[in-house]
Amino acid sequence: GPITTDMKTLTEEIEKFAKDKRVEIDTLKIREEYRKDFLGNVSHELKTPLFTVQGYIETLLDGALEDKNVRRKYLQRASKGVDRLIYIVKDLDMITKLEVGDLNLKRESFDIIELIQNVFDLLEMKSAKKRIILTFDMEYDKPVMVYADKEKIEQVLTNFLVNSIKYGQSNGTTEVSVENLIKNKVIVRVTDNGEGIPKQHIPRLFERFYRVDKSGSRSEGGSGLGLAIVKHIVEAHGEKIYVESEIGVGSEFSFTLEKSESKKID
Ligand code: ADP
């Protein structure tokens, strides 16, 4: 009769309601875990440089300030610690914006070859210090116009190149190449002959704060966010990112970009 039908509908409704709530609660729990995890990582990253700075300042206040031979050196080290803090905070700011989807891409047409050259110039000191040569291999020796957020793509290139210097061997080489891919795409590759990455780490490389060699990367001044930032930027463009690596041979990081001619057509 109608009563049983109503009862059945009601029971179904209650069950559905309960299920929706469970899903909601599960989502909230995951978010809460994620948030805790993130905050834990952040404070961990900030601690080391903060303690360094504090250590040098306290030593100076405890009397080292009177010592002409060490005071300058200690201040320089404290200053380096502050630089590192700024660098980490900048990366954190970027990853937060990326993760809440607040990126706001400003796409324009630009020459990717010229951008690579600019990034090379900016990293000249850093690479020379480790005697790593940055080279360029191109299919065509002319401008390659792409349609993307220039500033963000500069960040992608910078992060890949900085890593290739950090994890490269001295007297090594990093080669960047731009090649035509299917239809309206190009692929940009950054290839080094550095230490390489063990296979089991590759699937997790792009997670934030993930590092293959924890102490090694920190001493090199990394925030552990570089590749997570890169992945977000490339995916926000609707493009793909790839990594191939072999221990003792080197690593190749690559990503695709849209050519700008194709943009003009449609
Ligand atoms: P980090 O600040 O630690 O460099 P990233 O997110 O940029 O953070 O990189 C994550 C980890 O991936 C690094 O700690 C390092 O172990 C590994 N890695 C990244 N690029 C390279 C490379 N070119 N060669 C070898 N290992 C790399």
PDB file of C-alpha atoms and ligand atoms in Angstrom:
ATOM      1  CA  GLY A   1       0.000   0.000   0.000  1.00  0.00           C
ATOM      2  CA  PRO A   2       0.966   3.669  -0.057  1.00  0.00           C
ATOM      3  CA  ILE A   3       2.298   3.619   3.506  1.00  0.00           C
ATOM      4  CA  THR A   4       4.957   0.994   2.817  1.00  0.00           C
ATOM      5  CA  THR A   5       5.982   2.778  -0.369  1.00  0.00           C
ATOM      6  CA  ASP A   6       6.364   6.025   1.546  1.00  0.00           C
ATOM      7  CA  MET A   7       8.319   4.255   4.244  1.00  0.00           C
ATOM      8  CA  LYS A   8      10.582   2.777   1.583  1.00  0.00           C
ATOM      9  CA  THR A   9      11.135   6.159  -0.070  1.00  0.00           C
ATOM     10  CA  LEU A  10      11.822   7.720   3.293  1.00  0.00           C
ATOM     11  CA  THR A  11      14.321   5.023   4.249  1.00  0.00           C
ATOM     12  CA  GLU A  12      16.053   5.440   0.887  1.00  0.00           C
ATOM     13  CA  GLU A  13      16.181   9.167   1.367  1.00  0.00           C
ATOM     14  CA  ILE A  14      17.632   8.856   4.837  1.00  0.00           C
ATOM     15  CA  GLU A  15      20.221   6.393   3.581  1.00  0.00           C
ATOM     16  CA  LYS A  16      21.157   8.671   0.708  1.00  0.00           C
ATOM     17  CA  PHE A  17      21.414  11.622   3.073  1.00  0.00           C
ATOM     18  CA  ALA A  18      23.650   9.621   5.425  1.00  0.00           C
ATOM     19  CA  LYS A  19      25.816   8.498   2.529  1.00  0.00           C
ATOM     20  CA  ASP A  20      26.236  12.077   1.257  1.00  0.00           C
ATOM     21  CA  LYS A  21      27.191  13.173   4.747  1.00  0.00           C
ATOM     22  CA  ARG A  22      29.723  10.354   5.008  1.00  0.00           C
ATOM     23  CA  VAL A  23      31.288  11.411   1.719  1.00  0.00           C
ATOM     24  CA  GLU A  24      31.347  15.016   2.914  1.00  0.00           C
ATOM     25  CA  ILE A  25      32.990  14.029   6.189  1.00  0.00           C
ATOM     26  CA  ASP A  26      35.526  11.841   4.385  1.00  0.00           C
ATOM     27  CA  THR A  27      36.416  14.752   2.085  1.00  0.00           C
ATOM     28  CA  LEU A  28      36.804  17.037   5.082  1.00  0.00           C
ATOM     29  CA  LYS A  29      38.991  14.474   6.828  1.00  0.00           C
ATOM     30  CA  ILE A  30      41.239  14.169   3.781  1.00  0.00           C
ATOM     31  CA  ARG A  31      41.483  17.956   3.549  1.00  0.00           C
ATOM     32  CA  GLU A  32      42.291  18.215   7.235  1.00  0.00           C
ATOM     33  CA  GLU A  33      45.018  15.564   6.901  1.00  0.00           C
ATOM     34  CA  TYR A  34      46.420  17.385   3.901  1.00  0.00           C
ATOM     35  CA  ARG A  35      46.419  20.689   5.770  1.00  0.00           C
ATOM     36  CA  LYS A  36      48.158  19.214   8.830  1.00  0.00           C
ATOM     37  CA  ASP A  37      50.678  17.489   6.618  1.00  0.00           C
ATOM     38  CA  PHE A  38      51.374  20.709   4.726  1.00  0.00           C
ATOM     39  CA  LEU A  39      51.805  22.806   7.878  1.00  0.00           C
ATOM     40  CA  GLY A  40      54.067  20.150   9.382  1.00  0.00           C
ATOM     41  CA  ASN A  41      56.270  20.230   6.301  1.00  0.00           C
ATOM     42  CA  VAL A  42      56.343  24.016   6.189  1.00  0.00           C
ATOM     43  CA  SER A  43      57.479  24.450   9.772  1.00  0.00           C
ATOM     44  CA  HIS A  44      60.050  21.732   9.265  1.00  0.00           C
ATOM     45  CA  GLU A  45      61.472  23.518   6.197  1.00  0.00           C
ATOM     46  CA  LEU A  46      61.614  26.874   7.974  1.00  0.00           C
ATOM     47  CA  LYS A  47      63.237  25.575  11.153  1.00  0.00           C
ATOM     48  CA  THR A  48      66.703  24.870   9.800  1.00  0.00           C
ATOM     49  CA  PRO A  49      67.435  28.300   8.301  1.00  0.00           C
ATOM     50  CA  LEU A  50      65.763  30.037  11.259  1.00  0.00           C
ATOM     51  CA  PHE A  51      67.977  28.236  13.744  1.00  0.00           C
ATOM     52  CA  THR A  52      71.016  29.050  11.618  1.00  0.00           C
ATOM     53  CA  VAL A  53      70.210  32.758  11.650  1.00  0.00           C
ATOM     54  CA  GLN A  54      69.413  32.688  15.359  1.00  0.00           C
ATOM     55  CA  GLY A  55      72.674  30.861  16.094  1.00  0.00           C
ATOM     56  CA  TYR A  56      74.861  33.439  14.357  1.00  0.00           C
ATOM     57  CA  ILE A  57      73.041  36.413  15.875  1.00  0.00           C
ATOM     58  CA  GLU A  58      73.320  34.966  19.380  1.00  0.00           C
ATOM     59  CA  THR A  59      77.021  34.231  18.891  1.00  0.00           C
ATOM     60  CA  LEU A  60      77.558  37.815  17.757  1.00  0.00           C
ATOM     61  CA  LEU A  61      75.653  39.185  20.754  1.00  0.00           C
ATOM     62  CA  ASP A  62      77.567  36.901  23.099  1.00  0.00           C
ATOM     63  CA  GLY A  63      80.833  38.621  22.178  1.00  0.00           C
ATOM     64  CA  ALA A  64      81.762  37.673  18.625  1.00  0.00           C
ATOM     65  CA  LEU A  65      80.735  41.183  17.609  1.00  0.00           C
ATOM     66  CA  GLU A  66      83.929  42.448  19.266  1.00  0.00           C
ATOM     67  CA  ASP A  67      86.025  40.064  17.182  1.00  0.00           C
ATOM     68  CA  LYS A  68      86.951  41.812  13.943  1.00  0.00           C
ATOM     69  CA  ASN A  69      88.017  38.539  12.333  1.00  0.00           C
ATOM     70  CA  VAL A  70      84.714  36.705  12.581  1.00  0.00           C
ATOM     71  CA  ARG A  71      81.914  39.253  12.810  1.00  0.00           C
ATOM     72  CA  ARG A  72      81.700  39.895   9.094  1.00  0.00           C
ATOM     73  CA  LYS A  73      81.717  36.186   8.284  1.00  0.00           C
ATOM     74  CA  TYR A  74      78.958  35.476  10.829  1.00  0.00           C
ATOM     75  CA  LEU A  75      76.811  38.289   9.516  1.00  0.00           C
ATOM     76  CA  GLN A  76      77.227  36.985   5.983  1.00  0.00           C
ATOM     77  CA  ARG A  77      76.132  33.537   7.091  1.00  0.00           C
ATOM     78  CA  ALA A  78      73.115  34.941   8.927  1.00  0.00           C
ATOM     79  CA  SER A  79      72.277  36.907   5.810  1.00  0.00           C
ATOM     80  CA  LYS A  80      72.491  33.764   3.704  1.00  0.00           C
ATOM     81  CA  GLY A  81      70.048  32.093   6.084  1.00  0.00           C
ATOM     82  CA  VAL A  82      67.633  34.984   5.601  1.00  0.00           C
ATOM     83  CA  ASP A  83      67.996  34.684   1.806  1.00  0.00           C
ATOM     84  CA  ARG A  84      67.082  31.035   2.109  1.00  0.00           C
ATOM     85  CA  LEU A  85      64.027  31.846   4.216  1.00  0.00           C
ATOM     86  CA  ILE A  86      62.859  34.360   1.634  1.00  0.00           C
ATOM     87  CA  TYR A  87      63.365  31.817  -1.121  1.00  0.00           C
ATOM     88  CA  ILE A  88      61.332  29.182   0.736  1.00  0.00           C
ATOM     89  CA  VAL A  89      58.535  31.637   1.545  1.00  0.00           C
ATOM     90  CA  LYS A  90      58.347  32.693  -2.122  1.00  0.00           C
ATOM     91  CA  ASP A  91      58.026  29.059  -3.206  1.00  0.00           C
ATOM     92  CA  LEU A  92      55.384  28.479  -0.533  1.00  0.00           C
ATOM     93  CA  ASP A  93      53.438  31.468  -1.732  1.00  0.00           C
ATOM     94  CA  MET A  94      53.579  30.166  -5.290  1.00  0.00           C
ATOM     95  CA  ILE A  95      52.548  26.607  -4.409  1.00  0.00           C
ATOM     96  CA  THR A  96      49.635  27.890  -2.292  1.00  0.00           C
ATOM     97  CA  LYS A  97      48.349  30.000  -5.178  1.00  0.00           C
ATOM     98  CA  LEU A  98      48.748  27.061  -7.539  1.00  0.00           C
ATOM     99  CA  GLU A  99      46.990  24.613  -5.251  1.00  0.00           C
ATOM    100  CA  VAL A 100      43.951  26.784  -4.630  1.00  0.00           C
ATOM    101  CA  GLY A 101      43.713  27.315  -8.376  1.00  0.00           C
ATOM    102  CA  ASP A 102      44.343  31.027  -8.038  1.00  0.00           C
ATOM    103  CA  LEU A 103      46.921  31.083 -10.804  1.00  0.00           C
ATOM    104  CA  ASN A 104      45.415  33.437 -13.353  1.00  0.00           C
ATOM    105  CA  LEU A 105      47.475  32.590 -16.439  1.00  0.00           C
ATOM    106  CA  LYS A 106      48.360  35.542 -18.629  1.00  0.00           C
ATOM    107  CA  ARG A 107      48.911  33.980 -22.028  1.00  0.00           C
ATOM    108  CA  GLU A 108      50.731  35.779 -24.800  1.00  0.00           C
ATOM    109  CA  SER A 109      52.768  34.971 -27.901  1.00  0.00           C
ATOM    110  CA  PHE A 110      56.493  34.925 -27.334  1.00  0.00           C
ATOM    111  CA  ASP A 111      59.699  33.390 -28.650  1.00  0.00           C
ATOM    112  CA  ILE A 112      60.620  30.411 -26.475  1.00  0.00           C
ATOM    113  CA  ILE A 113      64.185  30.418 -27.847  1.00  0.00           C
ATOM    114  CA  GLU A 114      64.718  33.969 -26.608  1.00  0.00           C
ATOM    115  CA  LEU A 115      63.270  33.070 -23.201  1.00  0.00           C
ATOM    116  CA  ILE A 116      65.644  30.103 -22.876  1.00  0.00           C
ATOM    117  CA  GLN A 117      68.539  32.413 -23.734  1.00  0.00           C
ATOM    118  CA  ASN A 118      67.418  34.857 -21.004  1.00  0.00           C
ATOM    119  CA  VAL A 119      67.246  32.104 -18.412  1.00  0.00           C
ATOM    120  CA  PHE A 120      70.716  30.903 -19.476  1.00  0.00           C
ATOM    121  CA  ASP A 121      72.043  34.430 -18.932  1.00  0.00           C
ATOM    122  CA  LEU A 122      70.457  34.667 -15.477  1.00  0.00           C
ATOM    123  CA  LEU A 123      71.973  31.336 -14.448  1.00  0.00           C
ATOM    124  CA  GLU A 124      75.419  31.979 -15.915  1.00  0.00           C
ATOM    125  CA  MET A 125      77.097  32.643 -12.538  1.00  0.00           C
ATOM    126  CA  LYS A 126      75.463  29.668 -10.876  1.00  0.00           C
ATOM    127  CA  SER A 127      76.456  27.247 -13.636  1.00  0.00           C
ATOM    128  CA  ALA A 128      79.973  28.656 -14.010  1.00  0.00           C
ATOM    129  CA  LYS A 129      80.522  28.193 -10.279  1.00  0.00           C
ATOM    130  CA  LYS A 130      79.933  24.464 -10.688  1.00  0.00           C
ATOM    131  CA  ARG A 131      81.571  24.384 -14.125  1.00  0.00           C
ATOM    132  CA  ILE A 132      78.448  23.218 -15.824  1.00  0.00           C
ATOM    133  CA  ILE A 133      77.924  24.265 -19.404  1.00  0.00           C
ATOM    134  CA  LEU A 134      74.428  25.211 -20.524  1.00  0.00           C
ATOM    135  CA  THR A 135      73.938  24.487 -24.203  1.00  0.00           C
ATOM    136  CA  PHE A 136      71.259  24.732 -26.737  1.00  0.00           C
ATOM    137  CA  ASP A 137      70.214  22.287 -29.442  1.00  0.00           C
ATOM    138  CA  MET A 138      67.641  23.304 -31.944  1.00  0.00           C
ATOM    139  CA  GLU A 139      65.922  21.903 -34.969  1.00  0.00           C
ATOM    140  CA  TYR A 140      65.634  25.357 -36.509  1.00  0.00           C
ATOM    141  CA  ASP A 141      67.837  28.313 -35.840  1.00  0.00           C
ATOM    142  CA  LYS A 142      65.012  30.827 -35.793  1.00  0.00           C
ATOM    143  CA  PRO A 143      62.342  32.085 -33.382  1.00  0.00           C
ATOM    144  CA  VAL A 144      59.794  29.560 -32.169  1.00  0.00           C
ATOM    145  CA  MET A 145      56.650  31.402 -31.170  1.00  0.00           C
ATOM    146  CA  VAL A 146      54.534  29.806 -28.456  1.00  0.00           C
ATOM    147  CA  TYR A 147      51.331  30.852 -26.733  1.00  0.00           C
ATOM    148  CA  ALA A 148      51.615  30.641 -22.927  1.00  0.00           C
ATOM    149  CA  ASP A 149      52.198  32.582 -19.702  1.00  0.00           C
ATOM    150  CA  LYS A 150      55.740  33.802 -20.287  1.00  0.00           C
ATOM    151  CA  GLU A 151      56.616  34.518 -16.655  1.00  0.00           C
ATOM    152  CA  LYS A 152      55.375  31.114 -15.503  1.00  0.00           C
ATOM    153  CA  ILE A 153      57.207  29.285 -18.289  1.00  0.00           C
ATOM    154  CA  GLU A 154      60.340  31.170 -17.287  1.00  0.00           C
ATOM    155  CA  GLN A 155      59.848  29.728 -13.809  1.00  0.00           C
ATOM    156  CA  VAL A 156      59.488  26.206 -15.258  1.00  0.00           C
ATOM    157  CA  LEU A 157      62.710  26.559 -17.237  1.00  0.00           C
ATOM    158  CA  THR A 158      64.518  28.102 -14.271  1.00  0.00           C
ATOM    159  CA  ASN A 159      63.501  25.315 -11.901  1.00  0.00           C
ATOM    160  CA  PHE A 160      64.577  22.583 -14.347  1.00  0.00           C
ATOM    161  CA  LEU A 161      67.876  24.288 -15.081  1.00  0.00           C
ATOM    162  CA  VAL A 162      68.632  25.059 -11.430  1.00  0.00           C
ATOM    163  CA  ASN A 163      68.025  21.386 -10.619  1.00  0.00           C
ATOM    164  CA  SER A 164      70.282  20.279 -13.459  1.00  0.00           C
ATOM    165  CA  ILE A 165      73.015  22.459 -11.947  1.00  0.00           C
ATOM    166  CA  LYS A 166      72.322  21.350  -8.355  1.00  0.00           C
ATOM    167  CA  TYR A 167      72.238  17.648  -9.163  1.00  0.00           C
ATOM    168  CA  GLY A 168      74.660  17.758 -12.071  1.00  0.00           C
ATOM    169  CA  GLN A 169      78.300  16.792 -11.832  1.00  0.00           C
ATOM    170  CA  SER A 170      80.902  19.506 -12.074  1.00  0.00           C
ATOM    171  CA  ASN A 171      82.328  19.798 -15.595  1.00  0.00           C
ATOM    172  CA  GLY A 172      79.002  18.472 -16.822  1.00  0.00           C
ATOM    173  CA  THR A 173      76.638  19.732 -19.465  1.00  0.00           C
ATOM    174  CA  THR A 174      72.957  20.592 -19.551  1.00  0.00           C
ATOM    175  CA  GLU A 175      71.362  20.740 -22.940  1.00  0.00           C
ATOM    176  CA  VAL A 176      68.058  22.386 -23.765  1.00  0.00           C
ATOM    177  CA  SER A 177      66.262  21.571 -26.980  1.00  0.00           C
ATOM    178  CA  VAL A 178      63.045  22.672 -28.642  1.00  0.00           C
ATOM    179  CA  GLU A 179      61.456  20.335 -31.151  1.00  0.00           C
ATOM    180  CA  ASN A 180      58.300  20.308 -33.198  1.00  0.00           C
ATOM    181  CA  LEU A 181      55.859  17.758 -31.946  1.00  0.00           C
ATOM    182  CA  ILE A 182      52.549  16.664 -33.411  1.00  0.00           C
ATOM    183  CA  LYS A 183      50.387  19.361 -34.996  1.00  0.00           C
ATOM    184  CA  ASN A 184      50.522  22.604 -33.066  1.00  0.00           C
ATOM    185  CA  LYS A 185      52.850  21.583 -30.243  1.00  0.00           C
ATOM    186  CA  VAL A 186      56.519  21.850 -29.404  1.00  0.00           C
ATOM    187  CA  ILE A 187      58.398  19.929 -26.750  1.00  0.00           C
ATOM    188  CA  VAL A 188      61.078  21.554 -24.619  1.00  0.00           C
ATOM    189  CA  ARG A 189      63.649  19.199 -23.118  1.00  0.00           C
ATOM    190  CA  VAL A 190      66.206  19.853 -20.402  1.00  0.00           C
ATOM    191  CA  THR A 191      68.793  17.073 -20.360  1.00  0.00           C
ATOM    192  CA  ASP A 192      71.649  16.746 -17.897  1.00  0.00           C
ATOM    193  CA  ASN A 193      74.420  14.219 -17.403  1.00  0.00           C
ATOM    194  CA  GLY A 194      74.164  14.370 -13.619  1.00  0.00           C
ATOM    195  CA  GLU A 195      73.673  11.755 -10.931  1.00  0.00           C
ATOM    196  CA  GLY A 196      70.313  10.483 -12.229  1.00  0.00           C
ATOM    197  CA  ILE A 197      67.271   9.446 -10.199  1.00  0.00           C
ATOM    198  CA  PRO A 198      66.542   5.937  -8.896  1.00  0.00           C
ATOM    199  CA  LYS A 199      63.460   4.442 -10.619  1.00  0.00           C
ATOM    200  CA  GLN A 200      61.426   3.972  -7.461  1.00  0.00           C
ATOM    201  CA  HIS A 201      61.486   7.727  -6.753  1.00  0.00           C
ATOM    202  CA  ILE A 202      60.304   8.875 -10.163  1.00  0.00           C
ATOM    203  CA  PRO A 203      56.534   8.521  -9.571  1.00  0.00           C
ATOM    204  CA  ARG A 204      56.767  10.769  -6.488  1.00  0.00           C
ATOM    205  CA  LEU A 205      59.207  13.424  -7.750  1.00  0.00           C
ATOM    206  CA  PHE A 206      56.510  15.996  -8.445  1.00  0.00           C
ATOM    207  CA  GLU A 207      54.956  15.789  -4.977  1.00  0.00           C
ATOM    208  CA  ARG A 208      55.636  18.803  -2.838  1.00  0.00           C
ATOM    209  CA  PHE A 209      58.512  18.429  -0.343  1.00  0.00           C
ATOM    210  CA  TYR A 210      59.512  15.111  -1.910  1.00  0.00           C
ATOM    211  CA  ARG A 211      63.258  14.594  -2.183  1.00  0.00           C
ATOM    212  CA  VAL A 212      65.406  11.693  -3.261  1.00  0.00           C
ATOM    213  CA  ASP A 213      68.286  12.607  -0.982  1.00  0.00           C
ATOM    214  CA  LYS A 214      66.903  14.605   1.930  1.00  0.00           C
ATOM    215  CA  SER A 215      70.119  16.085   3.305  1.00  0.00           C
ATOM    216  CA  GLY A 216      71.723  16.583  -0.095  1.00  0.00           C
ATOM    217  CA  SER A 217      68.915  18.706  -1.471  1.00  0.00           C
ATOM    218  CA  ARG A 218      68.635  20.896   1.628  1.00  0.00           C
ATOM    219  CA  SER A 219      72.325  21.645   1.697  1.00  0.00           C
ATOM    220  CA  GLU A 220      71.996  22.638  -1.960  1.00  0.00           C
ATOM    221  CA  GLY A 221      69.380  25.158  -0.888  1.00  0.00           C
ATOM    222  CA  GLY A 222      66.245  23.558  -2.312  1.00  0.00           C
ATOM    223  CA  SER A 223      62.762  23.987  -0.851  1.00  0.00           C
ATOM    224  CA  GLY A 224      61.548  20.639  -2.177  1.00  0.00           C
ATOM    225  CA  LEU A 225      58.817  22.541  -4.017  1.00  0.00           C
ATOM    226  CA  GLY A 226      60.482  23.201  -7.374  1.00  0.00           C
ATOM    227  CA  LEU A 227      59.079  20.251  -9.294  1.00  0.00           C
ATOM    228  CA  ALA A 228      55.629  20.505  -7.665  1.00  0.00           C
ATOM    229  CA  ILE A 229      55.446  24.119  -8.853  1.00  0.00           C
ATOM    230  CA  VAL A 230      56.575  23.143 -12.342  1.00  0.00           C
ATOM    231  CA  LYS A 231      53.954  20.410 -12.635  1.00  0.00           C
ATOM    232  CA  HIS A 232      51.141  22.732 -11.556  1.00  0.00           C
ATOM    233  CA  ILE A 233      52.185  25.403 -14.063  1.00  0.00           C
ATOM    234  CA  VAL A 234      52.463  22.984 -16.985  1.00  0.00           C
ATOM    235  CA  GLU A 235      49.145  21.297 -16.167  1.00  0.00           C
ATOM    236  CA  ALA A 236      47.386  24.654 -15.703  1.00  0.00           C
ATOM    237  CA  HIS A 237      48.340  25.283 -19.344  1.00  0.00           C
ATOM    238  CA  GLY A 238      46.716  21.965 -20.267  1.00  0.00           C
ATOM    239  CA  GLU A 239      50.132  20.627 -21.273  1.00  0.00           C
ATOM    240  CA  LYS A 240      52.147  17.520 -20.381  1.00  0.00           C
ATOM    241  CA  ILE A 241      55.306  16.979 -18.408  1.00  0.00           C
ATOM    242  CA  TYR A 242      57.706  14.029 -18.643  1.00  0.00           C
ATOM    243  CA  VAL A 243      60.771  12.723 -16.881  1.00  0.00           C
ATOM    244  CA  GLU A 244      63.267  10.078 -17.850  1.00  0.00           C
ATOM    245  CA  SER A 245      66.321   9.255 -15.834  1.00  0.00           C
ATOM    246  CA  GLU A 246      69.067   6.733 -15.460  1.00  0.00           C
ATOM    247  CA  ILE A 247      71.495   6.418 -12.572  1.00  0.00           C
ATOM    248  CA  GLY A 248      74.966   7.560 -13.517  1.00  0.00           C
ATOM    249  CA  VAL A 249      73.798   8.703 -16.956  1.00  0.00           C
ATOM    250  CA  GLY A 250      71.548  11.660 -16.259  1.00  0.00           C
ATOM    251  CA  SER A 251      68.017  12.979 -16.337  1.00  0.00           C
ATOM    252  CA  GLU A 252      65.726  14.505 -18.909  1.00  0.00           C
ATOM    253  CA  PHE A 253      62.776  16.673 -17.936  1.00  0.00           C
ATOM    254  CA  SER A 254      60.473  17.830 -20.710  1.00  0.00           C
ATOM    255  CA  PHE A 255      57.179  19.609 -21.268  1.00  0.00           C
ATOM    256  CA  THR A 256      54.947  20.545 -24.165  1.00  0.00           C
ATOM    257  CA  LEU A 257      53.794  23.990 -25.275  1.00  0.00           C
ATOM    258  CA  GLU A 258      51.292  25.271 -27.785  1.00  0.00           C
ATOM    259  CA  LYS A 259      52.671  27.050 -30.837  1.00  0.00           C
ATOM    260  CA  SER A 260      51.199  30.458 -31.382  1.00  0.00           C
ATOM    261  CA  GLU A 261      50.474  30.138 -35.143  1.00  0.00           C
ATOM    262  CA  SER A 262      47.768  27.642 -34.289  1.00  0.00           C
ATOM    263  CA  LYS A 263      46.243  30.226 -31.946  1.00  0.00           C
ATOM    264  CA  LYS A 264      45.888  32.752 -34.735  1.00  0.00           C
ATOM    265  CA  ILE A 265      44.046  30.263 -36.945  1.00  0.00           C
ATOM    266  CA  ASP A 266      41.234  29.509 -34.488  1.00  0.00           C
TER     267      ASP A 266
HETATM  268  P1  ADP B   1      64.550  20.466  -4.386  1.00  0.00           P
HETATM  269  O1  ADP B   1      64.337  21.786  -3.773  1.00  0.00           O
HETATM  270  O2  ADP B   1      64.816  19.392  -3.372  1.00  0.00           O
HETATM  271  O3  ADP B   1      65.530  20.484  -5.506  1.00  0.00           O
HETATM  272  P2  ADP B   1      62.544  19.753  -6.407  1.00  0.00           P
HETATM  273  O4  ADP B   1      61.072  19.627  -6.283  1.00  0.00           O
HETATM  274  O5  ADP B   1      63.052  20.733  -7.403  1.00  0.00           O
HETATM  275  O6  ADP B   1      63.085  20.078  -4.955  1.00  0.00           O
HETATM  276  O7  ADP B   1      63.153  18.331  -6.752  1.00  0.00           O
HETATM  277  C1  ADP B   1      62.743  17.203  -5.987  1.00  0.00           C
HETATM  278  C2  ADP B   1      63.844  16.151  -5.936  1.00  0.00           C
HETATM  279  O8  ADP B   1      64.028  15.583  -7.245  1.00  0.00           O
HETATM  280  C3  ADP B   1      65.215  16.716  -5.564  1.00  0.00           C
HETATM  281  O9  ADP B   1      65.382  16.779  -4.159  1.00  0.00           O
HETATM  282  C4  ADP B   1      66.146  15.708  -6.218  1.00  0.00           C
HETATM  283  O10 ADP B   1      66.317  14.596  -5.357  1.00  0.00           O
HETATM  284  C5  ADP B   1      65.390  15.241  -7.457  1.00  0.00           C
HETATM  285  N1  ADP B   1      65.844  15.900  -8.708  1.00  0.00           N
HETATM  286  C6  ADP B   1      65.261  16.952  -9.325  1.00  0.00           C
HETATM  287  N2  ADP B   1      65.891  17.286 -10.466  1.00  0.00           N
HETATM  288  C7  ADP B   1      66.928  16.420 -10.593  1.00  0.00           C
HETATM  289  C8  ADP B   1      67.977  16.234 -11.567  1.00  0.00           C
HETATM  290  N3  ADP B   1      68.083  17.023 -12.652  1.00  0.00           N
HETATM  291  N4  ADP B   1      68.861  15.228 -11.359  1.00  0.00           N
HETATM  292  C9  ADP B   1      68.752  14.434 -10.261  1.00  0.00           C
HETATM  293  N5  ADP B   1      67.802  14.556  -9.316  1.00  0.00           N
HETATM  294  C10 ADP B   1      66.887  15.533  -9.462  1.00  0.00           C
END
